[in-house]
Short mmCIF file of C-alpha atoms and ligand atoms in Angstrom, two decimals:
data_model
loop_
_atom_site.label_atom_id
_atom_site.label_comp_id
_atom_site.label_asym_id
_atom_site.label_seq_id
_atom_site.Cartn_x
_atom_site.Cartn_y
_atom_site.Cartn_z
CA UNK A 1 94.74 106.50 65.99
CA UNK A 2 97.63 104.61 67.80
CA UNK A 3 98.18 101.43 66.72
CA UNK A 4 99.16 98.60 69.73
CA UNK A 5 99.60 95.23 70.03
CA UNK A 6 97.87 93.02 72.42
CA UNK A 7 98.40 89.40 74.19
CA UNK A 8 97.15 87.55 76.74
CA UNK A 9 99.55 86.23 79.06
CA UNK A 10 99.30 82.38 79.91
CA UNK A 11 100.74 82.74 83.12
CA UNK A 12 102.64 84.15 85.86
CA UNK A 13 106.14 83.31 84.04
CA UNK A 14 104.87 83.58 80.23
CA UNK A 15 103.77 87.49 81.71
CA UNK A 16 107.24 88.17 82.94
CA UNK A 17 108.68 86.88 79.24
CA UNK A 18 106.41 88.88 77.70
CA UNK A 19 106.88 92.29 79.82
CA UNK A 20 110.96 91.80 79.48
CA UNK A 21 110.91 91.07 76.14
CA UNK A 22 109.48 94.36 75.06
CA UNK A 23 110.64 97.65 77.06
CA UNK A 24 107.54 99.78 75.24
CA UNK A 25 104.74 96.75 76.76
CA UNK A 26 102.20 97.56 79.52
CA UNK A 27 100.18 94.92 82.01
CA UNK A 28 96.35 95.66 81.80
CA UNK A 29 94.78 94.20 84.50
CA UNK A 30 90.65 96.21 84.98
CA UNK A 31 91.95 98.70 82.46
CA UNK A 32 90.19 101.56 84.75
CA UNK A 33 93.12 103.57 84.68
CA UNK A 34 95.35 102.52 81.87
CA UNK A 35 92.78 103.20 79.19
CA UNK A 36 92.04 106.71 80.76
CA UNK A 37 95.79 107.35 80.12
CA UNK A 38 96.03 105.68 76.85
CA UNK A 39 93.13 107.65 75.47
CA UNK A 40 94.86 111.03 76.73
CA UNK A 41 97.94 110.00 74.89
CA UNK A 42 99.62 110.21 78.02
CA UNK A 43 100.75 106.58 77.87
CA UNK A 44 101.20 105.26 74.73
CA UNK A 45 102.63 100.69 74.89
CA UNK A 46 103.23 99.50 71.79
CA UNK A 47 101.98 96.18 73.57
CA UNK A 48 99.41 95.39 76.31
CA UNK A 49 99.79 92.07 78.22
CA UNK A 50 96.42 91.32 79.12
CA UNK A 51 97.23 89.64 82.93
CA UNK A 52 93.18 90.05 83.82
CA UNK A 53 92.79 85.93 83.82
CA UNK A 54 95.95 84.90 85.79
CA UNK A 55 94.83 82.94 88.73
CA UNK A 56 95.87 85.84 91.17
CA UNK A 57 92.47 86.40 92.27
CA UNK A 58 92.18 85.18 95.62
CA UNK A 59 92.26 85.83 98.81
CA UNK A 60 94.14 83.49 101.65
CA UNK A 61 95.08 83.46 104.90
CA UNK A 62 98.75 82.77 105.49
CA UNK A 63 101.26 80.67 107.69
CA UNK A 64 101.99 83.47 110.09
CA UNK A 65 98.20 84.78 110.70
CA UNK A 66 97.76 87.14 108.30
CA UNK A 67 96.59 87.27 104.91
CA UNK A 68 97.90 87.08 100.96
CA UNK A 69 95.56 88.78 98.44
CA UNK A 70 96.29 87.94 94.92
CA UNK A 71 97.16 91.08 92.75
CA UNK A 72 93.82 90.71 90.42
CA UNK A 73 91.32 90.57 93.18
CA UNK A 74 89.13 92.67 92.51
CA UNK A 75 88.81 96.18 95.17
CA UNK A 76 85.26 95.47 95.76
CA UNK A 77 85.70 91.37 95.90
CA UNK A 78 88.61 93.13 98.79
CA UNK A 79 86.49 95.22 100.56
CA UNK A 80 83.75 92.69 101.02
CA UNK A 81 85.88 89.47 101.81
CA UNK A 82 84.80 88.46 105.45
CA UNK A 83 87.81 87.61 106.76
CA UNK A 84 88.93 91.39 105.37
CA UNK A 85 85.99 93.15 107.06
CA UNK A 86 86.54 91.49 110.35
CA UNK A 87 89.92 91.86 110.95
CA UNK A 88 91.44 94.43 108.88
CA UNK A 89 88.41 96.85 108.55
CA UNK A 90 90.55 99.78 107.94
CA UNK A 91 91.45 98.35 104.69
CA UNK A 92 87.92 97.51 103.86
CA UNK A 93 87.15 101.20 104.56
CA UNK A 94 89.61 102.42 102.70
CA UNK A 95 88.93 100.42 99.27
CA UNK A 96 85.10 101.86 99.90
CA UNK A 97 86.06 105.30 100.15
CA UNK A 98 87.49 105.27 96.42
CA UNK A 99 85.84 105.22 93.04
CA UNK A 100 82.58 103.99 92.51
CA UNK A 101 81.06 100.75 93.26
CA UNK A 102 81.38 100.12 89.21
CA UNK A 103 85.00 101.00 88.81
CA UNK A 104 86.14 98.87 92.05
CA UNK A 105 84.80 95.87 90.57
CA UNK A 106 86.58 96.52 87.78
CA UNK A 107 89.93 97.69 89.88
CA UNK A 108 92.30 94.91 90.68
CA UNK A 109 94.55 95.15 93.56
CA UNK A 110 97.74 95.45 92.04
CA UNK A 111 96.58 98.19 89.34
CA UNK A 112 95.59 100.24 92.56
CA UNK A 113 99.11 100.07 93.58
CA UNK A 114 100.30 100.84 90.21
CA UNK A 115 97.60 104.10 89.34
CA UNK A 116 99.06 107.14 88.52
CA UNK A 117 98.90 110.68 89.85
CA UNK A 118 95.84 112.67 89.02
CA UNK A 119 97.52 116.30 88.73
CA UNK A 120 96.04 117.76 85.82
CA UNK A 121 99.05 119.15 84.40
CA UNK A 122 99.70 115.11 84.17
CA UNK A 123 96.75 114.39 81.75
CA UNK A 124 97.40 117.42 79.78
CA UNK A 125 100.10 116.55 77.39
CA UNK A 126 99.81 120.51 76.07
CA UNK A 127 101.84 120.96 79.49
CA UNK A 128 105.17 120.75 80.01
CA UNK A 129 105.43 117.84 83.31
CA UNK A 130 108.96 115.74 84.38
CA UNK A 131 106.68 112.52 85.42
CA UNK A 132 105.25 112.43 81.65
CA UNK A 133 108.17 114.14 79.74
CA UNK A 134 111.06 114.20 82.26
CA UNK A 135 112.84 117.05 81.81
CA UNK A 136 110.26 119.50 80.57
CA UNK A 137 109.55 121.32 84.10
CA UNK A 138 106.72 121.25 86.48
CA UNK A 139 103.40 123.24 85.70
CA UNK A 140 101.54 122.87 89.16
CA UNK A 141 104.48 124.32 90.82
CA UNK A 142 103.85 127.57 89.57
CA UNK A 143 100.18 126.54 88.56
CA UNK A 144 97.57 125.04 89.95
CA UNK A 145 98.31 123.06 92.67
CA UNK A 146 95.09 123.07 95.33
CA UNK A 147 95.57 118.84 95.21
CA UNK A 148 99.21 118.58 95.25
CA UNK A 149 101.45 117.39 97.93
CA UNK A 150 103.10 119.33 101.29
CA UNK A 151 105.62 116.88 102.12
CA UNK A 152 107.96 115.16 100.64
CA UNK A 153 108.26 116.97 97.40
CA UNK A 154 111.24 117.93 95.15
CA UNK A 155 111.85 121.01 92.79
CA UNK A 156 110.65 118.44 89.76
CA UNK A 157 106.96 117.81 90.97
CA UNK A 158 104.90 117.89 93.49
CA UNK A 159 102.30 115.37 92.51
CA UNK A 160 100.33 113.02 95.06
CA UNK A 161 99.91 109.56 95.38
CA UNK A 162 95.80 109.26 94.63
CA UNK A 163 95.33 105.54 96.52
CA UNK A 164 92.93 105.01 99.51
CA UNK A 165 93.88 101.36 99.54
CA UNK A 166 97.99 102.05 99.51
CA UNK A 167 96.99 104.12 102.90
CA UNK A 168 95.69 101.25 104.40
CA UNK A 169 98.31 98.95 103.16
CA UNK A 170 100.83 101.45 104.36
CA UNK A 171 99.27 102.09 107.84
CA UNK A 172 99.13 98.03 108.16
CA UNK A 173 102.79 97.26 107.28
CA UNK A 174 101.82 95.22 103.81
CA UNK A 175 104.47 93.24 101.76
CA UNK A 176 104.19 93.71 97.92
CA UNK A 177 105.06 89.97 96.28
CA UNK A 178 106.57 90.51 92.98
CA UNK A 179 108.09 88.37 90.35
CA UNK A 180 110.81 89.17 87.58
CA UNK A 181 113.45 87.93 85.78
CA UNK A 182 115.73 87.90 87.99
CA UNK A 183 112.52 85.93 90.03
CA UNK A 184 110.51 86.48 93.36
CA UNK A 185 110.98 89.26 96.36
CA UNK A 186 109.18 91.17 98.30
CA UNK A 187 108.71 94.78 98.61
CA UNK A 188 107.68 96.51 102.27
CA UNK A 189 104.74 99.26 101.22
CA UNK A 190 106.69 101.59 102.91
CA UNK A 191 109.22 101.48 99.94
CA UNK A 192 107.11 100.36 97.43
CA UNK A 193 106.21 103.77 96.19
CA UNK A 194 108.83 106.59 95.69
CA UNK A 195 109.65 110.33 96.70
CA UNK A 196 110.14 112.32 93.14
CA UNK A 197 113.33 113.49 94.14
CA UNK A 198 114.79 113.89 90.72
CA UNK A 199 112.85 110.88 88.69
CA UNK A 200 109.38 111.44 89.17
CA UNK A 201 108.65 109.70 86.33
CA UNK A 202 109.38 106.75 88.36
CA UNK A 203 106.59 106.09 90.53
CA UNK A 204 107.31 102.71 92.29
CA UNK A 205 110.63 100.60 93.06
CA UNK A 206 108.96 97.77 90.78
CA UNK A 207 111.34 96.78 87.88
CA UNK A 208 110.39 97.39 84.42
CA UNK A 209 110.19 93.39 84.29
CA UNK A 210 108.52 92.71 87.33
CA UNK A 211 104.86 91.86 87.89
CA UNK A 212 103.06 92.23 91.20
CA UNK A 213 101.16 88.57 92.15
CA UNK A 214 100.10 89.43 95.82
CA UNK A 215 99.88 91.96 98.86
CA UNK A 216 100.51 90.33 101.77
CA UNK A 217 98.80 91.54 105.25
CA UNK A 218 100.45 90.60 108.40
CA UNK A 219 98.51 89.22 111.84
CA UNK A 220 97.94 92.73 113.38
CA UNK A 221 95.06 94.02 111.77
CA UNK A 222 94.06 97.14 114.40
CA UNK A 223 90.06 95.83 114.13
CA UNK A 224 88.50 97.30 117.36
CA UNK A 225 90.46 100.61 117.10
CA UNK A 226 90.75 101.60 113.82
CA UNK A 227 89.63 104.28 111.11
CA UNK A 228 89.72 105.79 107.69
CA UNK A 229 89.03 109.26 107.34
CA UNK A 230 88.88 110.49 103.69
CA UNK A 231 88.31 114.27 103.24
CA UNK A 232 87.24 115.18 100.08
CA UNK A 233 85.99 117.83 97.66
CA UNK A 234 82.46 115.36 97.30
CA UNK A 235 81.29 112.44 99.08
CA UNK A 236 81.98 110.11 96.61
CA UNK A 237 83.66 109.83 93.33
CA UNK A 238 86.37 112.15 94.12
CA UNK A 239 90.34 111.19 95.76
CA UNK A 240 91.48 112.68 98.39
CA UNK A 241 92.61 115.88 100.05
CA UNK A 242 93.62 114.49 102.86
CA UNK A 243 92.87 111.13 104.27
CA UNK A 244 94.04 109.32 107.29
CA UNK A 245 94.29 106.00 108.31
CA UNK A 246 94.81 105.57 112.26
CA UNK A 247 94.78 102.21 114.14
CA UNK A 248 95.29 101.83 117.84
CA UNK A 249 96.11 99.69 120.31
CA UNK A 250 94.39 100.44 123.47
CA UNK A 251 95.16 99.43 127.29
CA UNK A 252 91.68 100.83 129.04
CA UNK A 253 92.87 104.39 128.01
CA UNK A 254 96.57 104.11 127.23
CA UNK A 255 98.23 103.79 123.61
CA UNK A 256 99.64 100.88 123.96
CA UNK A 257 100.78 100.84 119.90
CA UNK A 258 99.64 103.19 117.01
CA UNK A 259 99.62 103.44 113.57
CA UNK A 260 99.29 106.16 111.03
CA UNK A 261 99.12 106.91 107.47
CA UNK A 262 98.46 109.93 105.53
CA UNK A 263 96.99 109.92 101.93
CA UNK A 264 96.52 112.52 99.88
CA UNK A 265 99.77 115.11 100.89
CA UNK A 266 102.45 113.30 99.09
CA UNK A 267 103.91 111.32 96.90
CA UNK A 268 103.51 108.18 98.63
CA UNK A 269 101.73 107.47 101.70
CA UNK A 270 102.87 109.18 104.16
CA UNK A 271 104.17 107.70 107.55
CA UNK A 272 106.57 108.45 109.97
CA UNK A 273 107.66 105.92 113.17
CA UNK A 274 108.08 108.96 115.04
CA UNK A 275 104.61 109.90 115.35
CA UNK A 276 103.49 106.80 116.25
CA UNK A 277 106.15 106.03 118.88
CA UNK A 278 105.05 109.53 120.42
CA UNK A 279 101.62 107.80 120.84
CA UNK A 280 102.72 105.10 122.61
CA UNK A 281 102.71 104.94 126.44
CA UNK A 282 100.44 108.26 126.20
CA UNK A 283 96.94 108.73 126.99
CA UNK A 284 94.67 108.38 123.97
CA UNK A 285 92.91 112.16 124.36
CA UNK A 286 93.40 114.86 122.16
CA UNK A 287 96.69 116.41 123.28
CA UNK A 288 98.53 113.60 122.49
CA UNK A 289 96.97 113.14 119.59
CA UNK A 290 97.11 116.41 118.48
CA UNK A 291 101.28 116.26 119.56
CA UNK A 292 101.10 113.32 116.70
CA UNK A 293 100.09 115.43 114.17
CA UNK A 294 102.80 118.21 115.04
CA UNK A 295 105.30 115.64 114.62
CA UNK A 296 103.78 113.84 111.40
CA UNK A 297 103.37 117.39 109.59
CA UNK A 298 106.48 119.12 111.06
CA UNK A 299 108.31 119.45 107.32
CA UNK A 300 104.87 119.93 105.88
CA UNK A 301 105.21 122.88 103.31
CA UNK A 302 102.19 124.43 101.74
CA UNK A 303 102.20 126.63 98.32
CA UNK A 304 100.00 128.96 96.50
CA UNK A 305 96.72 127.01 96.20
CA UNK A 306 97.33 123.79 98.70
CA UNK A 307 98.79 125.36 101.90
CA UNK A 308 95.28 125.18 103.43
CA UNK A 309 95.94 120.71 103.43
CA UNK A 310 98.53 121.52 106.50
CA UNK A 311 95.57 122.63 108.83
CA UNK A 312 93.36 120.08 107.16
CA UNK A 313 95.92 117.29 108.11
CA UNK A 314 96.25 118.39 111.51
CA UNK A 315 92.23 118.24 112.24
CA UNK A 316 91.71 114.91 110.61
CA UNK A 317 94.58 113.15 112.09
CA UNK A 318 93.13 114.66 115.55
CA UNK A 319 89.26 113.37 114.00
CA UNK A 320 90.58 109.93 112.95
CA UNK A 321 92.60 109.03 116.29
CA UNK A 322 89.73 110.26 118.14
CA UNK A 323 87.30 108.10 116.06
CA UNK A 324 89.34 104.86 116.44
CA UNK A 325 90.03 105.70 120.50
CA UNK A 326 86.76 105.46 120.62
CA UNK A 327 85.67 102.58 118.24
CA UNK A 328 83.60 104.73 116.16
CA UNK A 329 85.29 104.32 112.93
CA UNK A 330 84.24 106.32 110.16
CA UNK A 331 81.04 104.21 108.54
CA UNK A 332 81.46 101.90 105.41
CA UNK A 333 79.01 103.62 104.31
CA UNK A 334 77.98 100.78 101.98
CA UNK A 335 75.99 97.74 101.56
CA UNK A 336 76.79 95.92 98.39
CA UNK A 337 75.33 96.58 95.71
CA UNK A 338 74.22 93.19 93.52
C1 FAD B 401 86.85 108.17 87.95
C2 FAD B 401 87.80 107.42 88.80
C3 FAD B 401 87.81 107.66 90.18
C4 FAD B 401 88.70 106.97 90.99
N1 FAD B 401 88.72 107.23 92.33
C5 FAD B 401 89.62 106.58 93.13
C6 FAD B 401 89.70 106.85 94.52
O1 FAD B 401 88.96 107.68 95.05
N2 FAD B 401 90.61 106.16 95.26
C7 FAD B 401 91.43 105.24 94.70
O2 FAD B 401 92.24 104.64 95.41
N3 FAD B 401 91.41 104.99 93.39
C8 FAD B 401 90.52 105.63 92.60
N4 FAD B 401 90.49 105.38 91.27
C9 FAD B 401 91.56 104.59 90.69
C10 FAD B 401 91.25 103.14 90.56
O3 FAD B 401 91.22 102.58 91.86
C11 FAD B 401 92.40 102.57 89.74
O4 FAD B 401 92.20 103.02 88.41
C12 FAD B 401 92.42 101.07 89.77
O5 FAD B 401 92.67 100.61 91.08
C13 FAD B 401 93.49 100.54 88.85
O6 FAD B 401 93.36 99.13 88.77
P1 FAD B 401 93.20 98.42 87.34
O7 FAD B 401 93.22 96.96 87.60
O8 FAD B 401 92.05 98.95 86.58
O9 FAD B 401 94.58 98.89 86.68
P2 FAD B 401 94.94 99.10 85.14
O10 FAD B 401 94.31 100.36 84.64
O11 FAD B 401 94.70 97.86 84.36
O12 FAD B 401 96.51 99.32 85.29
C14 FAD B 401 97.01 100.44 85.96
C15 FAD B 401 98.54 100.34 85.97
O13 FAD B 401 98.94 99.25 86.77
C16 FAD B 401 99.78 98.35 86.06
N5 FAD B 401 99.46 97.03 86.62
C17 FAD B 401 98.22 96.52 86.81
N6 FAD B 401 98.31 95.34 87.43
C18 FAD B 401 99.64 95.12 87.64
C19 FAD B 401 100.37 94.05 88.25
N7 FAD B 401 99.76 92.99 88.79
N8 FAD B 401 101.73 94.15 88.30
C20 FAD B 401 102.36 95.23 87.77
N9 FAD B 401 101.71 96.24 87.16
C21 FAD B 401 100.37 96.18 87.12
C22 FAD B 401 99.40 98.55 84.60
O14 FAD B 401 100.46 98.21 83.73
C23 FAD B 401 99.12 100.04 84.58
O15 FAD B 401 100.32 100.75 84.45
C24 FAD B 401 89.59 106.02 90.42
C25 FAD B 401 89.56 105.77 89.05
C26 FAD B 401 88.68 106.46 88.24
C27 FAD B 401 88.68 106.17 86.77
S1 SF4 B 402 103.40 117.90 89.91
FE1 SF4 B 402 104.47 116.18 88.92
S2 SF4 B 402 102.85 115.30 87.68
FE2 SF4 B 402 102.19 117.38 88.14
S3 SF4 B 402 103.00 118.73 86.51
FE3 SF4 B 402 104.53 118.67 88.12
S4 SF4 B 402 105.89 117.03 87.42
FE4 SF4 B 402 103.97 116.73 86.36
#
C-alpha cells in the first residue's frame, strides 16, 4: 500500500499553489489514466490535486471564429458538441475513435493531452525504461516493439504518443492555454509534446507548475474535406498503429491547402509543412497524394517488430486524402449512447 495525500483544488490559482508547492503532487482530472499508472506503481504522487470540479468545462466560441474548450470537458461532451461536429468533424472523429464510450466520459480534455505512452516495457516496472527510470536503458529497442514509433526516435526510447484527439488538434493548428506561476501562455500543439531525444521522461513542454485550462481551435476547421483514419489491431478499444488525420481544401479538383497529421509512429504527432505544401496547387488524385506520403515518411525507420507501420503509413495517408477529396470521411461510427 502507498500512502498519498489528496486535495481538492478551489480554483484555477489555488491549483497552481498547490502543484508548485509540492514537486512529488499530481492533477487528477477523470483519473482514467492516472489511476492505471498509480496502481502499476509506475507513478507514485505523494499528493493528488483533485482539479475534476474547476469550472473548465465548457465549450465557447472565440473572438477570432474559432473555438476555446475548457481542459475538463469531457472527450465525449467534445465529440458530441454541435458546434464541434459541424465544423471541426475531424476532431469529433478522432475523440470517437479512442477508448470506449465509458472511459471518454470520464476523459477530460487536458488529461488526453497529458496520457502517457502505452509501451509495455513502460507499465512493467520489472523493466529497465529511461521515460520511467531515466537512465536505466530502453527494453523495446531490443524487445518488443510491433507499436513503437519510426520517426522521430532517439537511442533512449522509442515510445509513441497514444492520442487520437492530439492528431486532430495537431492537424488543426490548436493552442494549448496554460497557467503557472510565472502565469498564462500559450503553447502551439505542434510543440506541445516532445521528441525523446535524451529526456524521454519528459513528455510535454508543460512546466512542472503549470496547469492546462483550455485548447483553443482556430476558424479553419477543414469540415467538407476532412478525415480520420485510425488503423488498429481491433475496431474499438485499442490505440493506434497508425492513424491519419487529413483535411483539404478543395478548388473543383485542385488542393488549394492541406493538412496532415500522423498518430501512432512517434512520439508526438507527427506533421511536417513540407508535405502539405507539396499538396498544394496539385491535383487531389492519388499521385500526389501518394508523393505526400513519400515526403511525410522519408526519415521513417522501421525495426525488428514495427517496420511493417512504414508501408501501413504510406496506404492510409493515400486512404485518408482520398476519403476527404472525396467527402467520404471515415464514419463516426457512433450514435450516443444515453
Ligand atoms: C483502456 C483504455 C483505452 C484507451 N484508448 C484510447 C484511445 O484509443 N485513444 C486515446 O486517445 N486515448 C485512449 N485512452 C486514454 C484516455 O483517453 C486517457 O486516459 C484520458 O484522456 C486521460 O484523461 P483523464 O482526464 O482521465 O486524465 P487523468 O488520468 O486524470 O490524468 C492524466 C494525466 O494528465 C494530467 N492532467 C490531467 N488534467 C490536466 C490539466 N488540466 N493540466 C495539466 N495536467 C493535467 C494528470 O496529472 C495526469 O498526469 C484509453 C484509456 C484506457 C484506460
Ligand atoms: S520505448 Fe520509451 S517507454 Fe518504452 S521502454 Fe523504451 S524508454 Fe521506456
Amino acid at each position: 500500500m502507498i500512502n498519498f495525500q489528496y486535495a481538492r483544488a478551489t480554483d484555477v490559482a489555488d491549483a497552481v499553489r498547490r502543484i508548485a508547492a509540492d514537486p512529488t503532487a499530481k492533477f487528477i482530472a477523470g483519473g482514467t489514466n492516472l489511476i492505471d499508472l498509480m496502481k502499476e506503481e509506475v507513478e507514485r504522487p505523494a499528493r493528488l490535486i483533485d482539479i475534476s470540479r474547476l469550472p473548465l468545462n465548457t465549450v465557447e466560441e472565440t473572438a477570432a471564429g474559432g473555438l476555446r474548450i475548457g481542459a475538463l470537458v469531457p472527450n465525449s461532451d467534445l465529440a458530441y458538441h454541435p458546434l464541434v461536429e459541424r465544423r471541426y468533424p475531424m476532431l469529433a472523429s478522432a475523440v470517437l475513435a479512442g477508448a470506449s464510450q465509458q472511459l471518454r466520459n470520464m476523459a477530460s480534455t487536458g488529461g488526453n493531452l497529458m496520457q502517457r505512452t502505452r509501451c509495455a516495457y513502460f507499465y512493467d516496472t520489472a523493466t529497465p525504461c529511461n521515460k520511467r527510470a531515466p537512465g536505466s536503458g530502453c527494453s523495446a529497442i531490443g524487445g518488443l516493439n510491433r507499436i513503437h514509433a519510426i520517426l522521430g526516435t532517439s537511442e533512449h526510447c522509442i515510445a509513441t504518443h497514444p492520442s487520437d484527439l492530439c492528431v486532430a488538434l495537431a492537424a488543426l493548428e490548436a493552442r494549448v492555454h496554460v497557467t503557472g506561476s510565472a502565469g498564462d501562455r500559450t503553447i502551439a500543439m505542434a510543440d506541445f509534446h516532445r521528441l525523446p531525444g535524451d529526456a524521454p521522461q519528459r513528455d510535454t513542454n508543460l512546466l512542472p507548475d503549470e496547469i492546462i485550462t483550455a485548447v483553443e481551435l482556430p476558424a479553419r476547421g477543414f469540415a467538407a474535406n476532412h478525415t480520420y483514419l485510425k488503423i488498429r489491431d481491433r475496431l474499438s478499444y485499442a490505440f493506434a498503429l497508425v492513424s491519419v488525420a487529413a483535411g483539404l481544401e478543395l478548388d473543383a479538383d485542385t488542393i488549394r491547402d492541406a493538412r496532415l497529421a500522423l498518430g501512432g509512429v512517434a512520439h508526438k504527432p507527427w506533421r511536417d509543412p513540407s508535405a502539405e505544401a507539396a499538396l498544394r496547387g496539385e491535383k487531389a488524385n492519388e499521385a500526389s497524394f501518394a508523393r505526400a506520403a513519400d515526403l511525410l515518411l522519408r526519415d521513417a525507420r522501421g525495426r525488428e517488430h514495427n517496420a511493417f507501420k512504414i508501408e501501413l503509413a504510406r496506404r492510409t495517408i493515400v486512404r485518408a486524402l482520398t476519403q476527404a477529396a472525396r467527402g467520404t470521411p471515415q464514419s463516426q461510427a457512433s450514435k450516443k449512447i444515453a
